[in-house]
Amino acid sequence: MTLVIAGERSGVGKTTVTLTLLASLRRRDRLVQSFKVGPDYIDPMFHQHVTGRACRNLDPVLTSEVYVQQCFARHSQLSEYALVEGVMGLFDGIGHEQEKQKSTDFASTAHIARLLDLPVVLVIDCSRLSGSVAAIAHGYQSFDPRIKIAGVVLNRVGSDRHLSLLKDSLEPLQLPILGVLRRQDNITIPDRYLGLVPTAELPQLNALIDRLADLGDTCFDWQRLLPLLKSKPLPYPPPCGKLKLHPPHPSSSPVRIAIARDRAFNFYYQDNLDLLQQLGAEIVFWSPLEDADIPKDVQGMYFGGGFPEVFAQQLAENSSVRDAVKTAILKGMPTVAECGGLMYLCEQIIDFEGKSWLMAGVLPTSAVMGGRLTLGYRRAVALQDNLLVKANTTVYGHEFHRSHLTLTPTQPLFETSRYDCEENMGCEGWGLPANVHASYVHLHWGESGEIPQQFLKECRTYA
């Protein structure tokens, strides 16, 4: 079994319901593995904080349908219980051609539920409705007969009278009510312009999780839920990945990779880090905010995304690290920088208030924060051989940022377009110096084993 937590639309409380379930399970000392549909980084941080296990992303655009099945089968069987948090509304996906038919829900929560043959719990925001709840539930229940709705969770219920009206309306559907969450003024997870505030910035997070666990102990129908959450071993699909992984000989020295991880840089897919380790890398976490220098004896650097603009002053004031990063790159150290990492390698970041903060100064451009959100899946074709891929290679990634660069590269890494249509999104990405791969496009390496292999090959050459 295992459940998928879906919403009838964005903002109905999927993450709150998911964290409440996870927190209550962990309080019961249950070993639970969580998953997140889509390219999200922040929700998985909250999952991991609660469960103590890395959350895994299930995204057939960034990887493949087979990879999604394999990833779920591999990780769910290592725990007693498993739970999948959906994305947006249940059927909200992107255009795609499947089996010679056009689909509009590719990569949606419904798509993942069908791929994994899992039942769905529908979270409904009841704050502004009563009798209409039945029409909503009936529509989702009947829209796609391939989707099994196991029940509903009623969120933001106002009073006993309100709950009574909701129950009376749903009764003819014979759809189980698996949970009821009242309006909770004391349970609020702060957010900002790219979603929730990451866990590392929330000093009161443990107290919040305790309140969620208290809520979860009383608001769910655990007799019905526990059997549905039970994880069962699944057969592995055929191996996926374009290339077989070739770990180094056991006698080879590990390649030490410095990975920036702190409040400013924390957007990483766990699968990417796992692949580096499987290929013989020794991962060394460090902080461009707090450390006085980059780690010693490393042969490569990896700067993930995050919120460097929020901590721009502190990054700027740590001039010794900025200088060390620039010196290492100019000496040839292979370096991957995604989104926030790209911004850090620029000459400066100009924040939302127009203040300028010096950064590493590797790239001859500045990152300017603005109100316009750049968001979506990308098809990216490499325009030249670069640190990670060969010319004409097509990769699929995701952009999500509110900054833009003052100058575009003269020799960009990629020509990009939208995933679901041919709309050209322009050229982007910096590959000069040649040992740098700096791009706004976030990549998941799970289906592209050649990417981490190529990166580590360059790191070994540098060493």
Coordinates of C-alpha atoms in Angstrom, one line a residue:
M1 CA 0.0 0.0 0.0
T2 CA 1.3 3.4 1.1
L3 CA -0.7 6.6 0.7
V4 CA -0.4 9.6 -1.5
I5 CA -1.4 12.9 0.2
A6 CA -3.0 15.0 -2.6
G7 CA -4.7 18.4 -2.6
E8 CA -7.7 19.6 -4.6
R9 CA -5.5 22.6 -5.4
S10 CA -2.4 24.4 -4.1
G11 CA -2.5 25.9 -0.7
V12 CA -5.1 23.5 0.9
G13 CA -2.6 22.2 3.5
K14 CA -1.0 19.1 2.0
T15 CA 2.3 19.8 3.7
T16 CA 0.7 20.4 7.1
V17 CA -1.2 17.2 6.8
T18 CA 1.8 15.3 5.6
L19 CA 4.0 16.6 8.4
T20 CA 1.3 15.9 11.0
L21 CA 1.1 12.3 9.9
L22 CA 4.9 12.0 9.8
A23 CA 5.4 13.6 13.2
S24 CA 2.7 11.4 14.8
L25 CA 4.3 8.2 13.3
R26 CA 7.7 9.1 14.5
R27 CA 6.3 9.8 18.0
R28 CA 5.1 6.2 17.9
D29 CA 8.7 5.2 17.0
R30 CA 7.7 4.1 13.6
L31 CA 10.4 3.9 10.9
V32 CA 8.9 5.9 8.0
Q33 CA 10.2 6.9 4.5
S34 CA 8.7 9.9 2.8
F35 CA 8.6 11.0 -0.8
K36 CA 7.8 14.3 -2.5
V37 CA 6.3 14.6 -6.0
G38 CA 8.0 17.2 -8.2
P39 CA 11.2 19.2 -8.1
D40 CA 10.7 20.6 -4.6
Y41 CA 13.7 21.1 -2.3
I42 CA 12.1 22.7 0.8
D43 CA 9.3 20.4 1.7
P44 CA 11.7 17.4 1.7
M45 CA 13.8 19.3 4.3
F46 CA 10.8 19.3 6.6
H47 CA 10.2 15.6 5.9
Q48 CA 13.8 14.7 6.8
H49 CA 13.8 16.8 9.9
V50 CA 10.8 14.8 11.2
T51 CA 11.7 11.3 10.0
G52 CA 15.5 11.4 10.2
R53 CA 15.6 9.9 6.7
A54 CA 16.3 11.7 3.5
C55 CA 13.1 12.4 1.5
R56 CA 13.2 11.3 -2.1
N57 CA 11.8 13.3 -5.0
L58 CA 9.6 11.5 -7.5
D59 CA 9.7 13.5 -10.8
P60 CA 9.4 11.8 -14.2
V61 CA 10.4 15.0 -16.0
L62 CA 13.8 15.3 -14.3
T63 CA 14.3 11.5 -14.4
S64 CA 11.9 9.0 -16.0
E65 CA 8.8 7.0 -15.2
V66 CA 11.0 3.9 -14.6
Y67 CA 13.3 5.8 -12.3
V68 CA 10.3 7.0 -10.2
Q69 CA 9.2 3.4 -9.8
Q70 CA 12.7 2.1 -9.0
C71 CA 13.4 4.9 -6.5
F72 CA 10.1 4.3 -4.7
A73 CA 10.6 0.5 -4.7
R74 CA 14.2 0.8 -3.4
H75 CA 13.6 3.2 -0.6
S76 CA 10.1 2.3 0.6
Q77 CA 11.1 -1.3 1.4
L78 CA 13.7 -0.1 3.8
S79 CA 11.1 1.3 6.2
E80 CA 8.0 0.1 8.0
Y81 CA 5.8 2.9 6.7
A82 CA 5.9 5.2 3.6
L83 CA 4.1 8.3 2.6
V84 CA 4.1 10.4 -0.6
E85 CA 3.3 14.1 -0.6
G86 CA 1.8 15.4 -3.8
V87 CA 2.3 18.6 -5.7
M88 CA -0.3 21.4 -6.5
G89 CA -3.7 19.9 -7.2
L90 CA -4.2 16.2 -7.8
F91 CA -4.4 16.4 -11.6
D92 CA -2.2 19.5 -12.1
G93 CA 0.7 18.5 -14.4
I94 CA 2.1 19.4 -17.8
G95 CA 1.5 18.6 -21.4
H96 CA 3.0 15.4 -22.7
E97 CA 2.3 12.8 -25.3
Q98 CA 1.7 9.3 -23.8
E99 CA 0.8 6.3 -25.9
K100 CA 0.0 8.5 -28.9
Q101 CA -2.4 10.5 -26.8
K102 CA -2.0 14.0 -25.4
S103 CA -1.9 14.1 -21.6
T104 CA -2.2 17.3 -19.5
D105 CA -1.4 15.6 -16.1
F106 CA 2.1 14.3 -16.8
A107 CA 4.3 14.6 -13.6
S108 CA 1.2 15.4 -11.6
T109 CA 0.3 13.7 -8.3
A110 CA -2.3 11.6 -10.1
H111 CA 0.4 10.5 -12.6
I112 CA 2.7 9.3 -9.8
A113 CA -0.3 7.5 -8.0
R114 CA -1.0 5.6 -11.3
L115 CA 2.7 4.8 -11.8
L116 CA 3.1 3.4 -8.3
D117 CA -0.5 2.0 -8.1
L118 CA -1.1 3.8 -4.8
P119 CA -4.3 5.0 -3.2
V120 CA -4.9 8.8 -2.7
V121 CA -6.0 10.7 0.3
L122 CA -7.6 14.0 -0.8
V123 CA -7.0 17.1 1.4
I124 CA -9.9 19.6 1.1
D125 CA -9.7 23.1 2.4
C126 CA -13.2 23.5 4.1
S127 CA -12.7 27.1 5.4
R128 CA -15.1 28.6 2.9
L129 CA -17.5 25.8 2.1
S130 CA -20.0 23.3 3.7
G131 CA -22.4 21.4 1.4
S132 CA -20.2 22.0 -1.6
V133 CA -17.6 19.7 -0.2
A134 CA -19.5 16.8 -1.6
A135 CA -19.4 18.2 -5.2
I136 CA -15.7 18.7 -4.9
A137 CA -15.0 15.2 -3.5
H138 CA -17.4 13.5 -6.0
G139 CA -15.6 15.3 -8.9
Y140 CA -12.2 14.1 -7.8
Q141 CA -13.5 10.6 -7.1
S142 CA -15.0 10.2 -10.5
F143 CA -12.7 12.2 -12.8
D144 CA -10.2 9.4 -13.4
P145 CA -11.4 5.8 -12.7
R146 CA -7.7 4.7 -12.5
I147 CA -7.2 6.8 -9.3
K148 CA -8.4 5.2 -6.1
I149 CA -9.5 7.8 -3.5
A150 CA -9.0 6.1 -0.2
G151 CA -10.7 8.9 1.7
V152 CA -10.5 12.6 2.5
V153 CA -8.9 14.8 5.1
L154 CA -11.0 17.9 6.0
N155 CA -8.7 20.8 6.8
R156 CA -9.5 24.2 8.4
V157 CA -12.8 23.1 9.9
G158 CA -14.3 25.9 11.9
S159 CA -16.6 24.4 14.5
D160 CA -18.6 21.3 15.5
R161 CA -21.6 22.6 13.5
H162 CA -19.4 23.1 10.5
L163 CA -18.1 19.6 10.8
S164 CA -21.6 18.2 11.1
L165 CA -22.6 19.9 7.8
L166 CA -19.5 18.6 6.1
K167 CA -20.1 15.0 7.3
D168 CA -23.8 15.1 6.3
S169 CA -22.9 16.3 2.8
L170 CA -20.2 13.6 2.3
E171 CA -22.3 10.7 3.7
P172 CA -24.0 9.7 0.3
L173 CA -20.6 9.3 -1.3
Q174 CA -19.5 6.7 1.2
L175 CA -16.1 8.2 1.1
P176 CA -14.2 7.7 4.4
I177 CA -13.2 10.8 6.4
L178 CA -9.7 9.9 7.5
G179 CA -8.9 13.1 9.3
V180 CA -10.3 16.4 10.5
L181 CA -8.0 19.3 11.2
R182 CA -9.5 22.3 12.9
R183 CA -8.3 25.9 12.2
Q184 CA -5.0 26.1 14.0
D185 CA -3.8 29.6 14.8
N186 CA -0.8 28.3 16.7
I187 CA 0.5 26.1 13.9
T188 CA 2.0 28.2 11.2
I189 CA 5.0 27.4 9.0
P190 CA 6.6 30.6 7.9
D191 CA 7.0 31.1 4.1
R192 CA 8.6 33.5 1.7
Y193 CA 8.7 34.1 -2.0
L194 CA 9.9 30.7 -3.1
G195 CA 7.8 28.6 -0.6
L196 CA 8.4 27.7 3.0
V197 CA 11.3 29.1 5.0
P198 CA 13.9 26.3 5.1
T199 CA 14.3 24.3 8.3
A200 CA 17.8 25.7 9.1
E201 CA 16.3 29.1 9.6
L202 CA 13.6 28.1 12.1
P203 CA 15.0 27.9 15.6
Q204 CA 11.5 26.9 17.0
L205 CA 11.0 24.1 14.5
N206 CA 11.1 21.3 17.1
A207 CA 8.4 22.9 19.1
L208 CA 6.3 23.2 16.0
I209 CA 6.8 19.5 15.1
D210 CA 5.8 18.6 18.7
R211 CA 2.5 20.6 18.2
L212 CA 1.9 18.8 14.9
A213 CA 2.5 15.4 16.6
D214 CA 0.0 16.4 19.3
L215 CA -2.5 17.3 16.6
G216 CA -1.8 14.1 14.6
D217 CA -2.5 11.9 17.7
T218 CA -6.1 13.1 17.8
C219 CA -7.2 14.3 14.4
F220 CA -6.7 11.1 12.3
D221 CA -8.6 7.8 12.1
W222 CA -5.5 5.7 12.8
Q223 CA -7.3 2.4 12.7
R224 CA -8.0 3.0 9.0
L225 CA -4.8 4.9 8.2
L226 CA -2.1 2.6 9.6
P227 CA -2.9 -0.4 7.3
L228 CA -2.9 2.0 4.3
L229 CA 0.5 3.4 5.3
K230 CA 2.2 0.1 5.8
S231 CA 5.1 -0.4 3.4
K232 CA 5.3 -3.6 1.4
P233 CA 8.3 -4.9 -0.7
L234 CA 7.8 -4.2 -4.4
P235 CA 9.5 -5.8 -7.4
Y236 CA 12.2 -3.6 -8.9
P237 CA 11.5 -2.3 -12.4
P238 CA 14.3 -2.9 -15.0
P239 CA 17.5 -0.9 -14.2
C240 CA 17.3 2.7 -15.4
G241 CA 19.9 5.3 -16.3
K242 CA 21.6 6.0 -19.5
L243 CA 24.9 4.7 -18.4
K244 CA 26.0 2.1 -15.9
L245 CA 27.9 3.5 -13.0
H246 CA 31.6 2.6 -12.8
P247 CA 32.8 3.1 -9.3
P248 CA 36.6 3.4 -9.0
H249 CA 38.8 0.5 -8.1
P250 CA 38.7 -0.1 -4.3
S251 CA 42.4 0.8 -4.0
S252 CA 41.8 4.3 -5.5
S253 CA 41.9 7.3 -3.3
P254 CA 38.5 9.0 -2.9
V255 CA 37.9 12.3 -4.6
R256 CA 37.1 14.9 -2.0
I257 CA 34.2 17.2 -3.0
A258 CA 33.4 20.3 -1.0
I259 CA 29.6 20.8 -0.9
A260 CA 28.4 24.1 0.4
R261 CA 25.6 23.4 2.9
D262 CA 24.3 26.0 5.3
R263 CA 21.4 28.5 5.6
A264 CA 22.4 30.1 2.2
F265 CA 23.0 27.0 0.2
N266 CA 20.8 23.9 0.9
F267 CA 19.0 22.9 -2.3
Y268 CA 20.3 19.4 -3.1
Y269 CA 18.6 16.2 -4.3
Q270 CA 19.8 13.4 -2.0
D271 CA 20.0 11.1 -5.1
N272 CA 22.8 13.4 -6.5
L273 CA 24.8 13.2 -3.3
D274 CA 24.3 9.4 -3.2
L275 CA 25.6 9.1 -6.7
L276 CA 28.7 11.0 -6.0
Q277 CA 29.4 8.7 -3.1
Q278 CA 28.6 5.6 -5.1
L279 CA 31.2 6.8 -7.6
G280 CA 33.9 7.1 -5.1
A281 CA 33.6 10.7 -3.9
E282 CA 34.1 11.7 -0.3
I283 CA 31.6 14.5 0.5
V284 CA 32.8 17.3 2.7
F285 CA 30.1 19.7 3.8
W286 CA 31.1 23.2 4.7
S287 CA 29.7 26.7 5.1
P288 CA 30.5 29.8 3.0
L289 CA 28.7 31.7 5.7
E290 CA 30.6 30.5 8.8
D291 CA 33.9 28.9 7.7
A292 CA 37.1 30.9 7.3
D293 CA 38.4 28.9 4.3
I294 CA 37.3 26.2 1.9
P295 CA 37.9 22.6 3.1
K296 CA 41.5 21.3 2.8
D297 CA 42.6 18.9 0.1
V298 CA 39.4 18.9 -2.0
Q299 CA 39.4 18.4 -5.7
G300 CA 36.0 19.8 -6.6
M301 CA 33.3 22.1 -5.3
Y302 CA 29.5 22.0 -5.6
F303 CA 27.3 25.0 -4.7
G304 CA 23.6 24.1 -4.7
G305 CA 20.7 26.5 -4.8
G306 CA 19.2 28.3 -1.8
F307 CA 18.8 31.9 -0.6
P308 CA 22.2 33.6 -0.9
E309 CA 20.3 36.9 -1.3
V310 CA 18.9 36.6 2.2
F311 CA 22.4 36.2 3.6
A312 CA 24.2 38.4 1.1
Q313 CA 25.7 40.7 3.8
Q314 CA 27.1 37.8 5.7
L315 CA 28.5 36.2 2.6
A316 CA 30.0 39.5 1.5
E317 CA 31.6 40.0 4.9
N318 CA 33.3 36.6 4.8
S319 CA 35.9 37.9 2.3
S320 CA 38.5 35.2 3.1
V321 CA 36.1 32.5 1.8
R322 CA 35.1 34.5 -1.2
D323 CA 38.8 35.0 -2.1
A324 CA 39.6 31.3 -1.5
V325 CA 36.7 30.2 -3.8
K326 CA 37.8 32.5 -6.5
T327 CA 41.5 31.5 -6.2
A328 CA 40.6 27.8 -6.3
I329 CA 38.4 28.2 -9.4
L330 CA 41.0 30.3 -11.2
K331 CA 43.6 27.6 -10.5
G332 CA 41.3 25.1 -12.2
M333 CA 39.2 23.4 -9.5
P334 CA 36.1 21.8 -11.2
T335 CA 33.0 23.6 -9.7
V336 CA 29.3 23.1 -10.2
A337 CA 27.1 26.0 -9.2
E338 CA 23.3 25.8 -9.5
C339 CA 21.0 28.9 -9.2
G340 CA 22.0 30.3 -5.8
G341 CA 25.4 28.9 -6.4
L342 CA 25.6 30.7 -9.7
M343 CA 24.6 33.9 -7.9
Y344 CA 27.5 33.4 -5.4
L345 CA 30.0 33.1 -8.2
C346 CA 28.9 36.5 -9.7
E347 CA 30.6 39.8 -8.9
Q348 CA 27.8 40.9 -6.7
I349 CA 24.2 40.3 -5.6
I350 CA 21.9 43.3 -5.7
D351 CA 19.1 42.5 -3.2
F352 CA 15.4 43.5 -3.2
E353 CA 16.2 46.9 -1.6
G354 CA 18.8 47.7 -4.3
K355 CA 21.8 47.2 -2.0
S356 CA 24.9 45.6 -3.6
W357 CA 27.0 42.9 -1.9
L358 CA 30.3 41.6 -3.2
M359 CA 30.4 37.9 -4.0
A360 CA 33.2 35.6 -5.3
G361 CA 33.7 37.5 -8.5
V362 CA 34.4 34.5 -10.8
L363 CA 31.7 35.4 -13.3
P364 CA 31.7 38.9 -14.9
T365 CA 28.0 39.7 -14.1
S366 CA 25.8 40.6 -11.2
A367 CA 22.6 38.9 -9.9
V368 CA 19.7 41.3 -9.4
M369 CA 16.7 40.4 -7.3
G370 CA 13.3 41.3 -8.7
G371 CA 9.6 40.7 -8.5
R372 CA 9.4 38.5 -11.7
L373 CA 9.4 34.8 -11.0
T374 CA 11.1 32.5 -13.5
L375 CA 9.5 29.1 -13.0
G376 CA 9.2 25.8 -15.0
Y377 CA 10.7 22.7 -16.4
R378 CA 13.3 23.2 -19.1
R379 CA 14.7 21.2 -22.0
A380 CA 18.3 22.3 -22.3
V381 CA 20.6 21.4 -25.2
A382 CA 24.3 21.8 -24.6
L383 CA 25.9 24.3 -27.0
Q384 CA 29.5 23.2 -26.3
D385 CA 31.4 20.5 -24.4
N386 CA 31.4 21.6 -20.8
L387 CA 32.2 20.4 -17.3
L388 CA 29.2 18.1 -17.1
V389 CA 27.9 17.2 -20.6
K390 CA 29.1 17.0 -24.2
A391 CA 27.9 19.3 -26.9
N392 CA 24.4 18.6 -28.3
T393 CA 23.4 16.6 -25.2
T394 CA 19.9 17.2 -24.1
V395 CA 19.1 17.4 -20.3
Y396 CA 16.0 18.2 -18.5
G397 CA 15.9 20.5 -15.5
H398 CA 13.9 23.0 -13.5
E399 CA 14.2 26.8 -12.9
F400 CA 12.7 28.6 -9.9
H401 CA 14.2 32.0 -9.1
R402 CA 13.5 35.7 -8.8
S403 CA 16.8 37.0 -9.9
H404 CA 18.3 37.8 -13.3
L405 CA 21.9 38.5 -14.5
T406 CA 23.0 41.9 -15.7
L407 CA 25.1 40.3 -18.5
T408 CA 24.5 37.2 -20.5
P409 CA 27.5 34.8 -21.3
T410 CA 29.2 35.2 -24.6
Q411 CA 29.5 31.4 -24.8
P412 CA 26.5 30.0 -23.0
L413 CA 26.2 26.4 -21.8
F414 CA 22.6 25.7 -23.0
E415 CA 19.9 26.7 -25.4
T416 CA 16.7 26.2 -23.3
S417 CA 13.0 25.8 -24.1
R418 CA 9.9 24.9 -22.1
Y419 CA 9.5 21.2 -21.5
D420 CA 5.9 20.9 -22.7
C421 CA 6.2 23.1 -25.9
E422 CA 8.8 24.5 -28.3
E423 CA 8.8 28.0 -26.8
N424 CA 12.4 29.1 -26.7
M425 CA 13.6 30.4 -23.4
G426 CA 16.9 31.7 -24.6
C427 CA 20.5 30.7 -23.9
E428 CA 22.0 30.6 -20.4
G429 CA 24.7 29.1 -18.3
W430 CA 28.4 30.0 -17.7
G431 CA 31.2 27.7 -18.7
L432 CA 34.1 30.1 -18.6
P433 CA 36.5 29.3 -17.0
A434 CA 36.1 25.9 -18.5
N435 CA 36.3 24.2 -15.1
V436 CA 33.0 25.9 -14.1
H437 CA 29.4 24.8 -14.7
A438 CA 27.2 27.7 -13.5
S439 CA 23.5 27.6 -14.4
Y440 CA 20.1 28.6 -13.2
V441 CA 18.8 25.1 -14.3
H442 CA 18.6 22.6 -11.5
L443 CA 19.5 19.0 -12.6
H444 CA 18.6 15.7 -11.0
W445 CA 21.3 13.2 -12.0
G446 CA 19.4 10.0 -11.2
E447 CA 18.7 9.1 -14.8
S448 CA 22.0 10.7 -16.1
G449 CA 24.8 8.8 -14.5
E450 CA 27.3 10.3 -17.0
I451 CA 26.9 13.7 -15.3
P452 CA 28.4 12.9 -11.9
Q453 CA 30.9 10.5 -13.6
Q454 CA 32.1 13.3 -15.9
F455 CA 32.4 15.7 -12.9
L456 CA 34.4 13.3 -10.9
K457 CA 36.6 12.5 -13.9
E458 CA 37.5 16.2 -14.1
C459 CA 38.1 16.3 -10.4
R460 CA 40.5 13.4 -10.6
T461 CA 42.3 15.0 -13.5
Y462 CA 42.6 18.2 -11.5
A463 CA 44.0 16.3 -8.4

